[in-house]
């Protein structure tokens, strides 16, 4: 799918649903690292878009998600085109556009008759649990209900907290975990996840090992590469390596596959990673 659709001002940020290490190979050109693993039995083609079972959710979703960071109500036609082309995974956040992104999703859903065919994920942006377990649950529930109202739906397929985890310790907040579990018991959310933009290998490995979260969203770009190779290029060319190093992301994806954690890659084709010297 084109990043820019005719007549639209908003950019469609591609996010890719990964099937452990195999999907990493398929989506990111790592087939040389993981030969023969790209074709998974869970992967099927439906219309114009392949679907893949999303970890322990057991739900088949489109292998490309619509990242709604730039989506606003006036650009809702872009979401319609994406769904028409087979996208079933919609990824947004409470903070995108100060809530305007969720409002756009709601505008789309008002005229859409097949809500059960879509997988909608949002993130509880900036939410820092404070107080007793009861008070923390009230904080989380209020934020989730606000998202539900904006999106004109009575449940979320998944919710992610924290939005942008960079600390393993922060993920261990017991009051927050209890609040998330209660939201699931209430039927407001079906699955739980988190996202990580920095310190992501350590965070992701901790999340996978812990087993609390069903889903995980992290940075994997087409220009990421093995750390050793990046170092060699830096030495040979006398400049910083191109893009982020992939660190031990391949090992992390293999672990996610073994633990059946649903993985989604963000910024897979973001142009800020494409030039030399963009990141150390």
mmCIF file of C-alpha atoms in Angstrom:
data_model
loop_
_atom_site.group_PDB
_atom_site.id
_atom_site.type_symbol
_atom_site.label_atom_id
_atom_site.label_comp_id
_atom_site.label_asym_id
_atom_site.label_seq_id
_atom_site.Cartn_x
_atom_site.Cartn_y
_atom_site.Cartn_z
ATOM 1 C CA UNK A 1 0.000 0.000 0.000
ATOM 2 C CA UNK A 2 1.267 3.455 -0.834
ATOM 3 C CA UNK A 3 2.392 5.629 2.063
ATOM 4 C CA UNK A 4 0.501 8.516 0.526
ATOM 5 C CA UNK A 5 -2.895 7.997 -0.992
ATOM 6 C CA UNK A 6 -4.114 10.337 -3.734
ATOM 7 C CA UNK A 7 -5.662 13.496 -2.375
ATOM 8 C CA UNK A 8 -4.699 12.840 1.241
ATOM 9 C CA UNK A 9 -2.562 15.093 3.421
ATOM 10 C CA UNK A 10 -1.894 12.585 6.167
ATOM 11 C CA UNK A 11 0.843 10.019 5.878
ATOM 12 C CA UNK A 12 0.021 6.368 6.458
ATOM 13 C CA UNK A 13 2.611 5.106 8.914
ATOM 14 C CA UNK A 14 3.214 1.450 8.214
ATOM 15 C CA UNK A 15 3.256 -0.921 11.129
ATOM 16 C CA UNK A 16 3.812 -4.578 10.555
ATOM 17 C CA UNK A 17 2.490 -7.489 12.573
ATOM 18 C CA UNK A 18 5.328 -9.942 13.100
ATOM 19 C CA UNK A 19 5.219 -13.665 13.631
ATOM 20 C CA UNK A 20 8.214 -14.014 15.893
ATOM 21 C CA UNK A 21 11.486 -14.400 14.030
ATOM 22 C CA UNK A 22 9.781 -15.637 10.871
ATOM 23 C CA UNK A 23 7.847 -12.438 10.360
ATOM 24 C CA UNK A 24 10.953 -10.416 11.049
ATOM 25 C CA UNK A 25 12.554 -12.196 8.141
ATOM 26 C CA UNK A 26 9.588 -11.672 5.863
ATOM 27 C CA UNK A 27 8.917 -8.041 6.672
ATOM 28 C CA UNK A 28 12.416 -6.713 7.173
ATOM 29 C CA UNK A 29 14.531 -8.538 4.655
ATOM 30 C CA UNK A 30 16.232 -10.766 7.213
ATOM 31 C CA UNK A 31 15.681 -13.967 5.281
ATOM 32 C CA UNK A 32 19.427 -14.446 5.111
ATOM 33 C CA UNK A 33 19.527 -14.481 8.893
ATOM 34 C CA UNK A 34 16.578 -16.826 9.275
ATOM 35 C CA UNK A 35 16.408 -18.914 6.090
ATOM 36 C CA UNK A 36 13.258 -20.847 5.363
ATOM 37 C CA UNK A 37 11.231 -19.422 8.248
ATOM 38 C CA UNK A 38 9.232 -16.776 6.422
ATOM 39 C CA UNK A 39 6.295 -18.951 5.342
ATOM 40 C CA UNK A 40 4.174 -19.704 8.397
ATOM 41 C CA UNK A 41 1.201 -22.043 8.430
ATOM 42 C CA UNK A 42 -0.861 -19.387 10.209
ATOM 43 C CA UNK A 43 -0.422 -16.957 7.320
ATOM 44 C CA UNK A 44 -3.307 -16.791 4.869
ATOM 45 C CA UNK A 45 -4.394 -14.502 2.081
ATOM 46 C CA UNK A 46 -7.782 -12.803 2.296
ATOM 47 C CA UNK A 47 -8.702 -10.566 -0.612
ATOM 48 C CA UNK A 48 -5.939 -8.025 -1.144
ATOM 49 C CA UNK A 49 -4.147 -8.477 2.189
ATOM 50 C CA UNK A 50 -2.426 -11.384 3.929
ATOM 51 C CA UNK A 51 -3.405 -12.096 7.511
ATOM 52 C CA UNK A 52 -1.433 -13.629 10.343
ATOM 53 C CA UNK A 53 -2.548 -15.066 13.675
ATOM 54 C CA UNK A 54 -1.558 -12.467 16.275
ATOM 55 C CA UNK A 55 0.179 -14.400 19.026
ATOM 56 C CA UNK A 56 -1.904 -15.821 21.841
ATOM 57 C CA UNK A 57 -4.923 -13.742 20.814
ATOM 58 C CA UNK A 58 -5.484 -16.464 18.179
ATOM 59 C CA UNK A 59 -7.027 -13.754 16.008
ATOM 60 C CA UNK A 60 -5.957 -13.411 12.361
ATOM 61 C CA UNK A 61 -5.121 -9.783 11.564
ATOM 62 C CA UNK A 62 -3.742 -8.041 8.485
ATOM 63 C CA UNK A 63 0.053 -8.165 8.309
ATOM 64 C CA UNK A 64 0.071 -4.392 7.794
ATOM 65 C CA UNK A 65 -1.578 -2.201 10.414
ATOM 66 C CA UNK A 66 -2.857 1.326 9.938
ATOM 67 C CA UNK A 67 -0.794 3.517 12.273
ATOM 68 C CA UNK A 68 -3.091 6.407 13.156
ATOM 69 C CA UNK A 69 -0.516 8.861 14.497
ATOM 70 C CA UNK A 70 -1.329 11.354 11.738
ATOM 71 C CA UNK A 71 -4.996 10.484 11.289
ATOM 72 C CA UNK A 72 -7.530 13.264 11.927
ATOM 73 C CA UNK A 73 -11.297 13.391 11.303
ATOM 74 C CA UNK A 74 -10.862 15.330 8.057
ATOM 75 C CA UNK A 75 -8.648 12.522 6.721
ATOM 76 C CA UNK A 76 -10.846 9.590 7.697
ATOM 77 C CA UNK A 77 -11.160 8.637 4.008
ATOM 78 C CA UNK A 78 -7.604 7.312 4.248
ATOM 79 C CA UNK A 79 -8.683 4.794 6.859
ATOM 80 C CA UNK A 80 -11.618 3.781 4.688
ATOM 81 C CA UNK A 81 -9.290 3.131 1.750
ATOM 82 C CA UNK A 82 -6.946 1.101 3.955
ATOM 83 C CA UNK A 83 -9.772 -1.102 5.236
ATOM 84 C CA UNK A 84 -11.118 -1.495 1.704
ATOM 85 C CA UNK A 85 -7.694 -2.839 0.732
ATOM 86 C CA UNK A 86 -7.723 -5.437 3.481
ATOM 87 C CA UNK A 87 -6.259 -3.728 6.552
ATOM 88 C CA UNK A 88 -8.001 -5.032 9.679
ATOM 89 C CA UNK A 89 -5.550 -3.830 12.355
ATOM 90 C CA UNK A 90 -6.027 -0.218 13.485
ATOM 91 C CA UNK A 91 -3.421 1.194 15.865
ATOM 92 C CA UNK A 92 -3.990 4.516 17.616
ATOM 93 C CA UNK A 93 -3.292 6.192 20.970
ATOM 94 C CA UNK A 94 -4.977 8.453 23.479
ATOM 95 C CA UNK A 95 -2.378 11.159 22.820
ATOM 96 C CA UNK A 96 -2.369 11.192 19.012
ATOM 97 C CA UNK A 97 -3.562 14.642 18.021
ATOM 98 C CA UNK A 98 -4.903 15.261 21.517
ATOM 99 C CA UNK A 99 -7.565 12.623 20.928
ATOM 100 C CA UNK A 100 -8.323 13.610 17.340
ATOM 101 C CA UNK A 101 -6.948 10.318 16.010
ATOM 102 C CA UNK A 102 -9.364 8.305 18.136
ATOM 103 C CA UNK A 103 -12.171 10.626 17.074
ATOM 104 C CA UNK A 104 -11.348 9.872 13.437
ATOM 105 C CA UNK A 105 -11.492 6.138 14.135
ATOM 106 C CA UNK A 106 -14.882 6.704 15.759
ATOM 107 C CA UNK A 107 -16.089 8.653 12.751
ATOM 108 C CA UNK A 108 -15.127 5.706 10.559
ATOM 109 C CA UNK A 109 -16.717 3.104 12.857
ATOM 110 C CA UNK A 110 -20.044 4.985 12.954
ATOM 111 C CA UNK A 111 -20.604 4.071 9.322
ATOM 112 C CA UNK A 112 -18.953 0.650 9.404
ATOM 113 C CA UNK A 113 -21.038 -2.473 9.929
ATOM 114 C CA UNK A 114 -18.285 -4.996 10.620
ATOM 115 C CA UNK A 115 -16.636 -3.840 13.859
ATOM 116 C CA UNK A 116 -16.061 -7.498 14.803
ATOM 117 C CA UNK A 117 -13.804 -7.896 11.743
ATOM 118 C CA UNK A 118 -11.386 -5.230 12.972
ATOM 119 C CA UNK A 119 -8.666 -5.371 15.632
ATOM 120 C CA UNK A 120 -8.400 -1.970 17.323
ATOM 121 C CA UNK A 121 -5.521 -1.092 19.618
ATOM 122 C CA UNK A 122 -5.017 2.112 21.573
ATOM 123 C CA UNK A 123 -2.479 3.254 24.148
ATOM 124 C CA UNK A 124 -2.960 4.895 27.533
ATOM 125 C CA UNK A 125 -0.514 7.707 26.854
ATOM 126 C CA UNK A 126 1.144 9.510 29.743
ATOM 127 C CA UNK A 127 -0.776 7.616 32.406
ATOM 128 C CA UNK A 128 1.224 7.336 35.638
ATOM 129 C CA UNK A 129 -0.512 5.222 38.297
ATOM 130 C CA UNK A 130 -0.948 7.002 41.619
ATOM 131 C CA UNK A 131 -2.572 5.996 44.885
ATOM 132 C CA UNK A 132 -4.262 2.806 45.999
ATOM 133 C CA UNK A 133 -5.210 -0.063 43.710
ATOM 134 C CA UNK A 134 -8.785 1.244 43.651
ATOM 135 C CA UNK A 135 -7.638 4.744 42.713
ATOM 136 C CA UNK A 136 -5.318 3.447 39.994
ATOM 137 C CA UNK A 137 -8.129 1.375 38.510
ATOM 138 C CA UNK A 138 -10.338 4.467 38.453
ATOM 139 C CA UNK A 139 -7.612 6.369 36.573
ATOM 140 C CA UNK A 140 -7.219 3.600 34.007
ATOM 141 C CA UNK A 141 -10.941 3.046 33.568
ATOM 142 C CA UNK A 142 -11.611 6.757 33.024
ATOM 143 C CA UNK A 143 -8.974 6.898 30.289
ATOM 144 C CA UNK A 144 -10.248 3.745 28.591
ATOM 145 C CA UNK A 145 -13.858 4.936 28.665
ATOM 146 C CA UNK A 146 -12.778 8.228 27.118
ATOM 147 C CA UNK A 147 -11.132 6.312 24.276
ATOM 148 C CA UNK A 148 -14.221 4.133 23.854
ATOM 149 C CA UNK A 149 -16.447 7.187 23.618
ATOM 150 C CA UNK A 150 -14.215 8.815 21.034
ATOM 151 C CA UNK A 151 -14.049 5.673 18.928
ATOM 152 C CA UNK A 152 -17.759 4.847 19.168
ATOM 153 C CA UNK A 153 -17.168 1.290 20.303
ATOM 154 C CA UNK A 154 -17.977 -0.559 23.513
ATOM 155 C CA UNK A 155 -14.738 -2.544 23.718
ATOM 156 C CA UNK A 156 -11.091 -2.408 22.685
ATOM 157 C CA UNK A 157 -9.363 -5.411 21.209
ATOM 158 C CA UNK A 158 -6.185 -4.373 22.985
ATOM 159 C CA UNK A 159 -4.850 -1.563 25.103
ATOM 160 C CA UNK A 160 -1.195 -0.765 25.696
ATOM 161 C CA UNK A 161 0.285 0.586 28.901
ATOM 162 C CA UNK A 162 2.831 2.020 29.301
ATOM 163 C CA UNK A 163 2.912 3.865 25.991
ATOM 164 C CA UNK A 164 6.648 3.927 25.347
ATOM 165 C CA UNK A 165 8.104 1.852 28.178
ATOM 166 C CA UNK A 166 11.818 2.476 28.685
ATOM 167 C CA UNK A 167 12.222 0.902 32.109
ATOM 168 C CA UNK A 168 11.796 -2.696 33.170
ATOM 169 C CA UNK A 169 10.982 -1.541 36.712
ATOM 170 C CA UNK A 170 8.117 0.676 35.536
ATOM 171 C CA UNK A 171 6.435 -2.365 33.996
ATOM 172 C CA UNK A 172 6.268 -4.100 37.369
ATOM 173 C CA UNK A 173 3.757 -1.707 38.985
ATOM 174 C CA UNK A 174 1.352 -4.063 40.747
ATOM 175 C CA UNK A 175 -1.506 -1.553 41.056
ATOM 176 C CA UNK A 176 -1.328 -0.865 37.326
ATOM 177 C CA UNK A 177 -1.336 -4.568 36.508
ATOM 178 C CA UNK A 178 -4.356 -5.136 38.728
ATOM 179 C CA UNK A 179 -6.139 -2.237 37.030
ATOM 180 C CA UNK A 180 -5.421 -3.637 33.566
ATOM 181 C CA UNK A 181 -6.658 -7.085 34.567
ATOM 182 C CA UNK A 182 -9.854 -5.592 35.972
ATOM 183 C CA UNK A 183 -10.454 -3.716 32.728
ATOM 184 C CA UNK A 184 -10.271 -7.063 30.967
ATOM 185 C CA UNK A 185 -12.644 -8.636 33.486
ATOM 186 C CA UNK A 186 -15.075 -5.773 32.873
ATOM 187 C CA UNK A 187 -15.061 -6.587 29.164
ATOM 188 C CA UNK A 188 -13.703 -3.152 28.226
ATOM 189 C CA UNK A 189 -10.517 -4.616 26.732
ATOM 190 C CA UNK A 190 -9.722 -8.076 25.398
ATOM 191 C CA UNK A 191 -5.915 -8.151 25.429
ATOM 192 C CA UNK A 192 -3.083 -6.255 27.112
ATOM 193 C CA UNK A 193 0.134 -4.933 25.640
ATOM 194 C CA UNK A 194 2.887 -2.363 25.885
ATOM 195 C CA UNK A 195 5.169 -0.448 23.527
ATOM 196 C CA UNK A 196 8.833 0.539 23.682
ATOM 197 C CA UNK A 197 10.792 3.144 21.711
ATOM 198 C CA UNK A 198 14.045 3.160 23.673
ATOM 199 C CA UNK A 199 16.017 0.596 25.651
ATOM 200 C CA UNK A 200 13.726 -1.593 23.626
ATOM 201 C CA UNK A 201 15.704 -4.828 23.574
ATOM 202 C CA UNK A 202 15.944 -4.972 27.367
ATOM 203 C CA UNK A 203 12.322 -3.918 27.799
ATOM 204 C CA UNK A 204 11.011 -6.336 25.189
ATOM 205 C CA UNK A 205 12.951 -9.277 26.591
ATOM 206 C CA UNK A 206 11.653 -8.502 30.078
ATOM 207 C CA UNK A 207 8.072 -8.265 28.812
ATOM 208 C CA UNK A 208 8.331 -11.559 26.952
ATOM 209 C CA UNK A 209 9.920 -13.383 29.893
ATOM 210 C CA UNK A 210 7.395 -11.982 32.352
ATOM 211 C CA UNK A 211 4.338 -13.332 30.541
ATOM 212 C CA UNK A 212 1.845 -10.691 31.742
ATOM 213 C CA UNK A 213 1.390 -8.931 28.414
ATOM 214 C CA UNK A 214 -0.153 -10.525 25.325
ATOM 215 C CA UNK A 215 1.191 -7.991 22.803
ATOM 216 C CA UNK A 216 4.297 -5.936 22.215
ATOM 217 C CA UNK A 217 4.995 -3.008 19.866
ATOM 218 C CA UNK A 218 8.583 -1.963 19.237
ATOM 219 C CA UNK A 219 10.928 -0.252 16.766
ATOM 220 C CA UNK A 220 12.233 -2.373 13.899
ATOM 221 C CA UNK A 221 13.193 -0.484 10.737
ATOM 222 C CA UNK A 222 14.189 -1.808 7.318
ATOM 223 C CA UNK A 223 17.595 -0.174 7.810
ATOM 224 C CA UNK A 224 18.383 -1.782 11.152
ATOM 225 C CA UNK A 225 21.316 -4.123 11.029
ATOM 226 C CA UNK A 226 23.488 -6.368 13.170
ATOM 227 C CA UNK A 227 25.513 -4.386 15.681
ATOM 228 C CA UNK A 228 28.793 -6.005 14.601
ATOM 229 C CA UNK A 229 28.221 -5.105 10.961
ATOM 230 C CA UNK A 230 27.286 -1.546 11.887
ATOM 231 C CA UNK A 231 30.517 -1.206 13.845
ATOM 232 C CA UNK A 232 32.545 -2.434 10.876
ATOM 233 C CA UNK A 233 30.895 0.077 8.586
ATOM 234 C CA UNK A 234 31.551 2.843 11.066
ATOM 235 C CA UNK A 235 35.237 1.972 11.175
ATOM 236 C CA UNK A 236 35.612 1.484 7.425
ATOM 237 C CA UNK A 237 33.745 4.609 6.372
ATOM 238 C CA UNK A 238 34.759 6.874 9.224
ATOM 239 C CA UNK A 239 31.185 7.845 10.006
ATOM 240 C CA UNK A 240 28.300 6.789 12.214
ATOM 241 C CA UNK A 241 26.389 3.729 11.155
ATOM 242 C CA UNK A 242 23.266 3.918 9.087
ATOM 243 C CA UNK A 243 20.050 3.670 11.084
ATOM 244 C CA UNK A 244 19.711 1.966 14.443
ATOM 245 C CA UNK A 245 21.593 -1.203 15.171
ATOM 246 C CA UNK A 246 19.363 -4.235 15.338
ATOM 247 C CA UNK A 247 21.165 -5.318 18.519
ATOM 248 C CA UNK A 248 19.808 -8.745 19.475
ATOM 249 C CA UNK A 249 16.362 -8.136 18.015
ATOM 250 C CA UNK A 250 16.414 -11.409 16.074
ATOM 251 C CA UNK A 251 16.956 -13.356 19.298
ATOM 252 C CA UNK A 252 14.164 -11.361 20.917
ATOM 253 C CA UNK A 253 11.782 -12.206 18.074
ATOM 254 C CA UNK A 254 12.605 -15.885 18.407
ATOM 255 C CA UNK A 255 11.826 -15.702 22.112
ATOM 256 C CA UNK A 256 8.525 -13.933 21.403
ATOM 257 C CA UNK A 257 7.603 -16.678 18.956
ATOM 258 C CA UNK A 258 8.376 -19.370 21.530
ATOM 259 C CA UNK A 259 6.283 -17.580 24.182
ATOM 260 C CA UNK A 260 3.498 -16.795 21.686
ATOM 261 C CA UNK A 261 3.630 -13.044 22.337
ATOM 262 C CA UNK A 262 2.055 -11.011 19.548
ATOM 263 C CA UNK A 263 4.701 -8.721 18.025
ATOM 264 C CA UNK A 264 4.171 -5.576 15.983
ATOM 265 C CA UNK A 265 6.944 -3.470 14.445
ATOM 266 C CA UNK A 266 6.653 0.304 14.265
ATOM 267 C CA UNK A 267 8.566 2.774 12.107
ATOM 268 C CA UNK A 268 9.387 -0.040 9.702
ATOM 269 C CA UNK A 269 9.812 2.380 6.782
ATOM 270 C CA UNK A 270 10.190 5.704 8.569
ATOM 271 C CA UNK A 271 12.479 7.895 6.487
ATOM 272 C CA UNK A 272 14.386 9.254 9.489
ATOM 273 C CA UNK A 273 16.206 5.938 9.632
ATOM 274 C CA UNK A 274 17.172 5.820 5.980
ATOM 275 C CA UNK A 275 20.111 8.210 5.817
ATOM 276 C CA UNK A 276 23.617 7.790 7.143
ATOM 277 C CA UNK A 277 24.390 9.093 10.607
ATOM 278 C CA UNK A 278 20.770 9.072 11.776
ATOM 279 C CA UNK A 279 21.461 7.159 14.953
ATOM 280 C CA UNK A 280 24.336 5.793 16.963
#
